[in-house]
Tab-separated table of C-alpha atoms in Angstrom:
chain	number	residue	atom	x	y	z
A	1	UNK	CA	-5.261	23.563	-23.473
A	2	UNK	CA	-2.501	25.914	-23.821
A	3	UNK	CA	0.657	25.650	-25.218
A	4	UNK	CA	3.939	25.646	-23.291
A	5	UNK	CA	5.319	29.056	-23.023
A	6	UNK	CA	8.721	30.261	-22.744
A	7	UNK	CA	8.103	30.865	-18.734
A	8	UNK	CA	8.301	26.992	-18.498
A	9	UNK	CA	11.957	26.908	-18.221
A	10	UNK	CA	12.078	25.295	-14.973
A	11	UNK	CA	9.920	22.678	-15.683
A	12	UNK	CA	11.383	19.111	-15.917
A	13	UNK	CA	11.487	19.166	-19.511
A	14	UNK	CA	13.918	21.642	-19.725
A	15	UNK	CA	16.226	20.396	-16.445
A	16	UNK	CA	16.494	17.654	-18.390
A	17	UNK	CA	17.664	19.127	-21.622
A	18	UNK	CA	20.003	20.892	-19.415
A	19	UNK	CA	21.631	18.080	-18.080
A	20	UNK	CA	21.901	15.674	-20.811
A	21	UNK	CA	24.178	19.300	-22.182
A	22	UNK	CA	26.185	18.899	-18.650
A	23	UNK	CA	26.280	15.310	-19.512
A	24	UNK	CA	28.069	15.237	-22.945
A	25	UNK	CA	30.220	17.451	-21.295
A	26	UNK	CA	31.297	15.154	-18.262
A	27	UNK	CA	32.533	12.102	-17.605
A	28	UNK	CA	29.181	10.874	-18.250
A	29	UNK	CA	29.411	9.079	-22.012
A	30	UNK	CA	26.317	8.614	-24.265
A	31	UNK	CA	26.929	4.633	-23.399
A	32	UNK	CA	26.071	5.221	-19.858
A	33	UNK	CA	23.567	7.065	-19.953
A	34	UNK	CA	22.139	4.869	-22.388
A	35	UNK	CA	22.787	2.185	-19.593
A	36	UNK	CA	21.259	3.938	-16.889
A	37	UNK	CA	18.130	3.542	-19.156
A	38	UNK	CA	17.861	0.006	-19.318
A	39	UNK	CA	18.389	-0.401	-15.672
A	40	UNK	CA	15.447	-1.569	-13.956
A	41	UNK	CA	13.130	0.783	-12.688
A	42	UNK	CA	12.467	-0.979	-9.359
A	43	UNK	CA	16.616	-0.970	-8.528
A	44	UNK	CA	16.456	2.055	-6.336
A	45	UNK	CA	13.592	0.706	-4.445
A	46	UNK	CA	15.125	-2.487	-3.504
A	47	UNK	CA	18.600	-0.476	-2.332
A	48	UNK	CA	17.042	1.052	0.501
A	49	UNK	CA	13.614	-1.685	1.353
A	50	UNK	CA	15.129	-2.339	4.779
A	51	UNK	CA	14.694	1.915	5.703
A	52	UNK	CA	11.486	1.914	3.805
A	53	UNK	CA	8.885	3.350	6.277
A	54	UNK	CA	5.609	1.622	7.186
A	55	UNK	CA	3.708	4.216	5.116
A	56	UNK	CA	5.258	3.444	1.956
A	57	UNK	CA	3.674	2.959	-1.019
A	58	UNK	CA	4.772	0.169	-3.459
A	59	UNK	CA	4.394	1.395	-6.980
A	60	UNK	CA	4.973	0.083	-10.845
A	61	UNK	CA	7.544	0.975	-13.107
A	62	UNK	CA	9.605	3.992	-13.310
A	63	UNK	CA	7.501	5.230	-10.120
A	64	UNK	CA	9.047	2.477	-8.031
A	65	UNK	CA	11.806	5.267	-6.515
A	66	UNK	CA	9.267	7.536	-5.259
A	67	UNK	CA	7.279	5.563	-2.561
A	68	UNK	CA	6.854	8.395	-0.249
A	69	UNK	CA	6.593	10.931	-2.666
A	70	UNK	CA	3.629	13.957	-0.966
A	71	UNK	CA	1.969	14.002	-4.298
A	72	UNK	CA	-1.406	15.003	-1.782
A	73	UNK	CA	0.212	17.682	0.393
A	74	UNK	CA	-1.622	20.911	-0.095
A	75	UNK	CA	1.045	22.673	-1.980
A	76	UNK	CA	2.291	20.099	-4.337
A	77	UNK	CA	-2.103	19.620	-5.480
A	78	UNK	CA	-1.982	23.655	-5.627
A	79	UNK	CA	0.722	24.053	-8.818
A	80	UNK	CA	-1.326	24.900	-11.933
A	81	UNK	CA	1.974	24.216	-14.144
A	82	UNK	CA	2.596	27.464	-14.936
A	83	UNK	CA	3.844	29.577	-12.141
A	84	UNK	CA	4.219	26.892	-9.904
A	85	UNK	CA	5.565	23.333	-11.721
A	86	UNK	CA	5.782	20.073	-9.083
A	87	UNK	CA	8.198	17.146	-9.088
A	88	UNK	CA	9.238	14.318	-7.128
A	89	UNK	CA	12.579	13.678	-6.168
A	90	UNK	CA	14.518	10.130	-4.396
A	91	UNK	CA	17.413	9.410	-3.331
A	92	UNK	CA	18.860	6.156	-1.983
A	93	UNK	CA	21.940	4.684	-0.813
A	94	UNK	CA	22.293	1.272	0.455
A	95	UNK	CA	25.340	2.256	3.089
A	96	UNK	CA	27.753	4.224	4.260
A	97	UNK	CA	29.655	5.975	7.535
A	98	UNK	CA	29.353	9.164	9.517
A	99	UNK	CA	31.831	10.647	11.468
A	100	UNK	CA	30.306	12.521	14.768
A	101	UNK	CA	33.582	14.222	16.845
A	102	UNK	CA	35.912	11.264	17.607
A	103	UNK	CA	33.004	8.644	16.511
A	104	UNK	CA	32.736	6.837	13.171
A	105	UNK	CA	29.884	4.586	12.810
A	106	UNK	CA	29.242	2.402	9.826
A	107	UNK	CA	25.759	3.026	8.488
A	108	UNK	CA	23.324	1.322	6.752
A	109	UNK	CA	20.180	2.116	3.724
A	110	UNK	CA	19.142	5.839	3.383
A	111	UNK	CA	15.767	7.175	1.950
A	112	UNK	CA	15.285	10.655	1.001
A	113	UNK	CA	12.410	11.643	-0.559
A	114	UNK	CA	10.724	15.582	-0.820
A	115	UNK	CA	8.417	16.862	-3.322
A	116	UNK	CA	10.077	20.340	-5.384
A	117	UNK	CA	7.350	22.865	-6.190
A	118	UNK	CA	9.397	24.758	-9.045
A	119	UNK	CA	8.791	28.627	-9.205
A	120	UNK	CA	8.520	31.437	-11.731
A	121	UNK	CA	12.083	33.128	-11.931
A	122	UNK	CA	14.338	29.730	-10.944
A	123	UNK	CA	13.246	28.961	-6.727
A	124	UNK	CA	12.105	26.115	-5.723
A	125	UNK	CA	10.550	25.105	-2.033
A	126	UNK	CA	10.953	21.388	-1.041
A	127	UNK	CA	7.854	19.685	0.464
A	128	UNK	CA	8.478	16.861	2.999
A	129	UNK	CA	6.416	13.864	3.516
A	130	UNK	CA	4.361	13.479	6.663
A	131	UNK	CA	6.935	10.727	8.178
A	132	UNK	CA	9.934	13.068	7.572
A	133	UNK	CA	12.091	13.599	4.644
A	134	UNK	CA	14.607	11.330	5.535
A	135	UNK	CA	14.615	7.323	6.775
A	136	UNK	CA	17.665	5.399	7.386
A	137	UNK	CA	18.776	1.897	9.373
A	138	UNK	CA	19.833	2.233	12.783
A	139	UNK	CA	23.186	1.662	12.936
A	140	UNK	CA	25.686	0.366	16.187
A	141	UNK	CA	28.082	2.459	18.259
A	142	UNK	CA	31.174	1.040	18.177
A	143	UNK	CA	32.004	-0.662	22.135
A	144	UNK	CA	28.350	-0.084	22.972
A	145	UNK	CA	27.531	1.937	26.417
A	146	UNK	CA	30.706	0.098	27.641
A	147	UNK	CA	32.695	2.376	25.129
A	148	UNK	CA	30.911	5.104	25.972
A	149	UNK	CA	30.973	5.705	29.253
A	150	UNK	CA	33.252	3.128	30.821
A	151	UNK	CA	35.294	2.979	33.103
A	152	UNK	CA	34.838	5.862	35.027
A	153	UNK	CA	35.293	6.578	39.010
A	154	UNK	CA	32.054	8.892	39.015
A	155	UNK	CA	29.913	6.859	41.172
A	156	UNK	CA	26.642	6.807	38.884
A	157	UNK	CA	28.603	6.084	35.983
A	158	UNK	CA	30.339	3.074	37.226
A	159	UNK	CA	27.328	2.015	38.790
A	160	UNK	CA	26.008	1.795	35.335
A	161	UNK	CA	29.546	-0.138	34.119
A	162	UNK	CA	29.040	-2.816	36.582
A	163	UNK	CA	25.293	-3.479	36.016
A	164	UNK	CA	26.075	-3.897	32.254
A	165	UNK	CA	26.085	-7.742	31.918
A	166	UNK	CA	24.797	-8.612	28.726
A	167	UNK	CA	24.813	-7.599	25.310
A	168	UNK	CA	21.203	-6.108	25.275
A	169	UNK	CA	22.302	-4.001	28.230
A	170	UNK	CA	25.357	-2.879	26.776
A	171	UNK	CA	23.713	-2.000	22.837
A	172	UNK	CA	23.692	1.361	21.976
A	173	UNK	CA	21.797	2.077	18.313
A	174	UNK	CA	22.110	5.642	16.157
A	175	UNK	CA	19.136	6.867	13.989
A	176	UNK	CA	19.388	9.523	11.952
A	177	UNK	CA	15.932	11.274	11.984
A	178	UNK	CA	14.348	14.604	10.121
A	179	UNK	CA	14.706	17.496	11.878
A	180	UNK	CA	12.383	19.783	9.229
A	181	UNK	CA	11.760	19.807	5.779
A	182	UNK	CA	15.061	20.269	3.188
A	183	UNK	CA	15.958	22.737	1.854
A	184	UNK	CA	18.315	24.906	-0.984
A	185	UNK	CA	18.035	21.999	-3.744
A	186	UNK	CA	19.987	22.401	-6.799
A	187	UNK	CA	19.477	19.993	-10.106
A	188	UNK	CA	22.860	21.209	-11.817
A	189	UNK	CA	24.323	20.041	-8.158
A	190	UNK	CA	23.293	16.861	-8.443
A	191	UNK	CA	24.423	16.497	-11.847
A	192	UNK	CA	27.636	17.316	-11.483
A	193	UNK	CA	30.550	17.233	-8.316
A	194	UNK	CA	31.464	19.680	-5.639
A	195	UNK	CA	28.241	21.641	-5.140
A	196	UNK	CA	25.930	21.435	-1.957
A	197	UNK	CA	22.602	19.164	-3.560
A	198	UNK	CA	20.364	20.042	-1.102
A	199	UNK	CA	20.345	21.171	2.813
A	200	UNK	CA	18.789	18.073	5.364
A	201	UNK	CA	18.145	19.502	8.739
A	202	UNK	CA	18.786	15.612	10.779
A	203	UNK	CA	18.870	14.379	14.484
A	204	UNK	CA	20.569	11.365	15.934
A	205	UNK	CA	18.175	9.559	18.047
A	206	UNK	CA	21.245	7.553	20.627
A	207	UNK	CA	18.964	4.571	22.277
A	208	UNK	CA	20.002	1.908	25.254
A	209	UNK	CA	17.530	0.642	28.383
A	210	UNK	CA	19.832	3.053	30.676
A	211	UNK	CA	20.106	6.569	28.120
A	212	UNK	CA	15.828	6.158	28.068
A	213	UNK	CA	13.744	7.053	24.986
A	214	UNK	CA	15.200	11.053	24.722
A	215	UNK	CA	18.350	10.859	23.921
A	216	UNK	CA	19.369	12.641	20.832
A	217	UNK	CA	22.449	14.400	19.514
A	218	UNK	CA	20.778	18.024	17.788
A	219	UNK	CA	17.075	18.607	17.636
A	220	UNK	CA	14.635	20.181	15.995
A	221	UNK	CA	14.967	23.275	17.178
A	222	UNK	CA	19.045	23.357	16.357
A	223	UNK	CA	19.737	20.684	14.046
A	224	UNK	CA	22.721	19.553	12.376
A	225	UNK	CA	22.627	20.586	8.661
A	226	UNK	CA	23.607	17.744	6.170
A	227	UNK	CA	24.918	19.523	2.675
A	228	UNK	CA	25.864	16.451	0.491
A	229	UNK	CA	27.914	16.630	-2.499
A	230	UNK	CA	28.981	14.490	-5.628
A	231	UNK	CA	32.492	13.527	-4.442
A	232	UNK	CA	32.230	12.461	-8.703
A	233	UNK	CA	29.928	13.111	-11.291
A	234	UNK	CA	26.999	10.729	-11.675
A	235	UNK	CA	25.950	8.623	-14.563
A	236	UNK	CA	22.886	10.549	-16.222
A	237	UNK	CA	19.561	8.709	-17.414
A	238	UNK	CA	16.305	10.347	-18.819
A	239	UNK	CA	13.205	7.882	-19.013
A	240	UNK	CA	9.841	8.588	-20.507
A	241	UNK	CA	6.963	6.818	-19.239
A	242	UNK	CA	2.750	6.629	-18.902
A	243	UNK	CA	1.054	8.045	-15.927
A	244	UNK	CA	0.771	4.497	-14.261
A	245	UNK	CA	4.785	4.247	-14.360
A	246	UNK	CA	4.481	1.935	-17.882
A	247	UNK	CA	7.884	3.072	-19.867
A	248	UNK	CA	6.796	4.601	-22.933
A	249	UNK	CA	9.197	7.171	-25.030
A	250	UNK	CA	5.525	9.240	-25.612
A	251	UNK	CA	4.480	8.932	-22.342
A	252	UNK	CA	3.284	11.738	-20.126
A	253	UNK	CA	6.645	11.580	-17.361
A	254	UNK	CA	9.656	12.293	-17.848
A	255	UNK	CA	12.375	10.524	-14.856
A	256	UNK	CA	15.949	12.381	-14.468
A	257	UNK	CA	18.350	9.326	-13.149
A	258	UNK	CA	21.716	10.432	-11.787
A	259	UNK	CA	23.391	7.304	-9.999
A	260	UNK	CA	25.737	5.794	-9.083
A	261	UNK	CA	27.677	8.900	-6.754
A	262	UNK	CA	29.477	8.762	-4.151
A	263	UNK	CA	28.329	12.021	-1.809
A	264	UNK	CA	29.876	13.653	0.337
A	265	UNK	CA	29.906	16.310	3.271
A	266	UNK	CA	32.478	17.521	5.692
A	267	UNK	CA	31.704	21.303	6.533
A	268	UNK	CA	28.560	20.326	9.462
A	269	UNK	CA	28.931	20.946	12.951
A	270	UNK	CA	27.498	19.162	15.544
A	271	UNK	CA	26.188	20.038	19.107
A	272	UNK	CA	26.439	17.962	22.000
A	273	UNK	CA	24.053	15.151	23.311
A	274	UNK	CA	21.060	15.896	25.549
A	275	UNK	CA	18.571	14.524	27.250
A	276	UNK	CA	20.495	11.227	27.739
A	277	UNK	CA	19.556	9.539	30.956
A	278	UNK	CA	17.290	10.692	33.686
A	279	UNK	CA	17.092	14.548	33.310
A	280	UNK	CA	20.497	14.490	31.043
A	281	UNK	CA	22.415	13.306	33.986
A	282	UNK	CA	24.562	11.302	30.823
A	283	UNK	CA	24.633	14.170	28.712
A	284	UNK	CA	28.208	14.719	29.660
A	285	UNK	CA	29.367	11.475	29.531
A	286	UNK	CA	28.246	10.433	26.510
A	287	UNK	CA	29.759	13.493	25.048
A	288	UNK	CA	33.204	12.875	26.752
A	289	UNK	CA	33.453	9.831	24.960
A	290	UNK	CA	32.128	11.006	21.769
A	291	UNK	CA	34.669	14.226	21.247
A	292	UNK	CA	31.323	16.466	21.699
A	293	UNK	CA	30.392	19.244	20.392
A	294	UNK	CA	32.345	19.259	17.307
A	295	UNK	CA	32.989	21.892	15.082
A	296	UNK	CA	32.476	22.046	10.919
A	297	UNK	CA	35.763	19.873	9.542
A	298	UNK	CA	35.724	17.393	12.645
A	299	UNK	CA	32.306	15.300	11.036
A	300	UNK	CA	31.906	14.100	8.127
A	301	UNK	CA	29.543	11.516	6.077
A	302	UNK	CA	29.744	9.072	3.239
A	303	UNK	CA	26.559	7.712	1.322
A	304	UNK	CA	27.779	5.101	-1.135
A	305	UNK	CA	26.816	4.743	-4.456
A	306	UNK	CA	23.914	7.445	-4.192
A	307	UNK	CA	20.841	6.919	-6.866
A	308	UNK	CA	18.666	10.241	-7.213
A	309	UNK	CA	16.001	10.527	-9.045
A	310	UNK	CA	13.558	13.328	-10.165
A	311	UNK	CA	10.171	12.966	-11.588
A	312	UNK	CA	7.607	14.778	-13.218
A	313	UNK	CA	5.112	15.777	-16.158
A	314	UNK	CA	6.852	16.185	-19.776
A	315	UNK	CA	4.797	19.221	-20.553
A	316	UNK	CA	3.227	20.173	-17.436
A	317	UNK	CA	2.057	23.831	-19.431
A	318	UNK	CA	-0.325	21.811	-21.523
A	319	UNK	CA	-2.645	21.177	-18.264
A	320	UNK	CA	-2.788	24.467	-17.249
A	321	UNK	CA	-4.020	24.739	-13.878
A	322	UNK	CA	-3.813	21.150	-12.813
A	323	UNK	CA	-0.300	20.146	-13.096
A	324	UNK	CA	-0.043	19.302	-8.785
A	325	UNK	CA	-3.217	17.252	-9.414
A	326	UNK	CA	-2.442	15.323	-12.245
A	327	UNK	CA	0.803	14.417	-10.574
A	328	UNK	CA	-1.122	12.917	-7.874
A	329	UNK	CA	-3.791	10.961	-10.110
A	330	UNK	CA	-0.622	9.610	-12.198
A	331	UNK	CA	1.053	8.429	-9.056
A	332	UNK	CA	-1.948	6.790	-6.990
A	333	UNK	CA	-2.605	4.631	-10.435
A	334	UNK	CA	0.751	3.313	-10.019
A	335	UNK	CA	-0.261	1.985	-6.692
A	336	UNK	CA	0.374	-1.761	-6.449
């Protein structure tokens, strides 16, 4: 095997060096951190269980966090730990609001998870998993259809007000969705406050009986571009542990734990609604209601008490060219 060479920078074993610096530094004390440690490793799994997705995988130990990590997507198997170094990387939060236009809506658990492929000279390109980077609860708009649309004296509008009887009727549920794979992470970002983390390209799937199955607010094609910050610096952990999640201070993994954050963005804009009722006849009413589209400063979203994590081989220049595939091995034998 070789030994780790000075090219390795990037690798997890230096991030975390790096932060535990930025650490001592900030607000962060040597007690937390030392906290963060002894939290349980299965915490950040059971904050967002309610948006976990049906392809989830439950795993042991300091793996819990990383259910839907790609470990077996091409790219992530193809780093040799050398030029290319591979990491996983969750982040939860178990509520929280967004503000679309004149719109607030309390939300509920968020799950983002991507895989980092690490590259020679500092870049990095994110890998999403197959379901979509990002899962989160459905939340409720506030009045329902009724507050969205009613009253009104347009005939097919009010025809809709007066046929809205019931609660079921009247229900109007937002999911956010992945519009694309992330994007632009930073590590020092997420260590600190006041720096973009990472770029999410989302939707907002809008669903009642009378808006039908294709109404959305941004799409794939334009999506609205999430840039989350710290609004404070989080508490920093570092955990060793064995290839099978078992903590171990020799293990092979290293975990980065930065939690308990409150993050923030305010600088998206967001386009109007389409495809909302038969051929987008509702487009414009649902945007009327909404404030729609809204320009960056008029949104804005809250994630509560964010927990990231970031995981990945301690020496990952020591198996030299299978760093992607190890990764996957260590994960899969955390399986439960």
């Amino acid at each position: 095997m070789r030994p780790v060479s000075t090219r390795l920078r990037a690798g997890l074993l230096a991030s975390c060096t790096a932060l535990a610096a930025l650490a001592a530094a900030g607000p962060a004390s040597a007690d937390a951190a030392s906290a963060a440690n002894a939290a349980p490793a299965s915490a950040a799994a059971t904050t967002s269980a309610s948006a976990a997705s049906a392809s989830a995988t439950q795993l042991a130990g300091d793996w819990a966090p990383f259910s839907r990590c790609p470990v077996d997507d091409p790219a992530m198997l193809a780093a040799d730990g050398r030029t290319d170094i591979v990491q996983c990387i969750a982040s939860h939060s178990a509520s929280g609001s967004i503000k679309l236009g004149s719109t607030q809506v309390v939300t509920g658990a968020s799950d983002l998870q991507v895989g980092v492929v690490q590259h020679t000279g500092g870049t990095n390109s994110l890998v999403a998993p197959a379901g979509g980077a990002l899962i989160a609860d459905s939340a409720d708009i506030p009045g329902g259809l009724l507050g969205l649309m009613c009253p009104s004296d347009i005939p097919v509008i009010s025809g809709i007000c007066r046929q809205i009887t019931n609660g079921t009727l009247n229900r109007v549920t937002a999911t956010v969705e992945s519009a694309g794979a992330p994007t632009d992470f930073n590590l020092t970002a997420g260590a600190t406050s006041g720096q973009p983390i990472i770029a999410i390209p989302i939707r907002i799937h809008l669903q009642n009986p009378f808006l039908g199955g294709s109404c959305y607010i941004g799409s794939t094609a334009h999506p609205i571009i999430l840039r989350p910050q710290n609004a404070t610096a989080p508490t920093l952990g570092i955990q060793r542990f064995d290839g099978n999640g078992t903590p171990n201070t020799a293990g092979d993994m290293n975990r980065l734990s930065l939690v308990n954050a409150n993050q923030t963005d305010t600088t998206f804009a967001v386009p109007g609604a389409s495809g909302c009722g038969l051929a987008g006849l509702l487009d414009w009413a649902v945007n009327l209601k909404t404030g729609l589209p809204a320009g960056a400063g008029e949104n804005s979203v809250v994630l509560a008490s964010a927990s990231t994590y970031l995981a990945g081989l301690h020496a990952p220049g020591t198996v030299v060219p299978d760093n992607g595939k190890l990764l996957s091995q260590y994960w899969h034998s955390a399986a439960q």
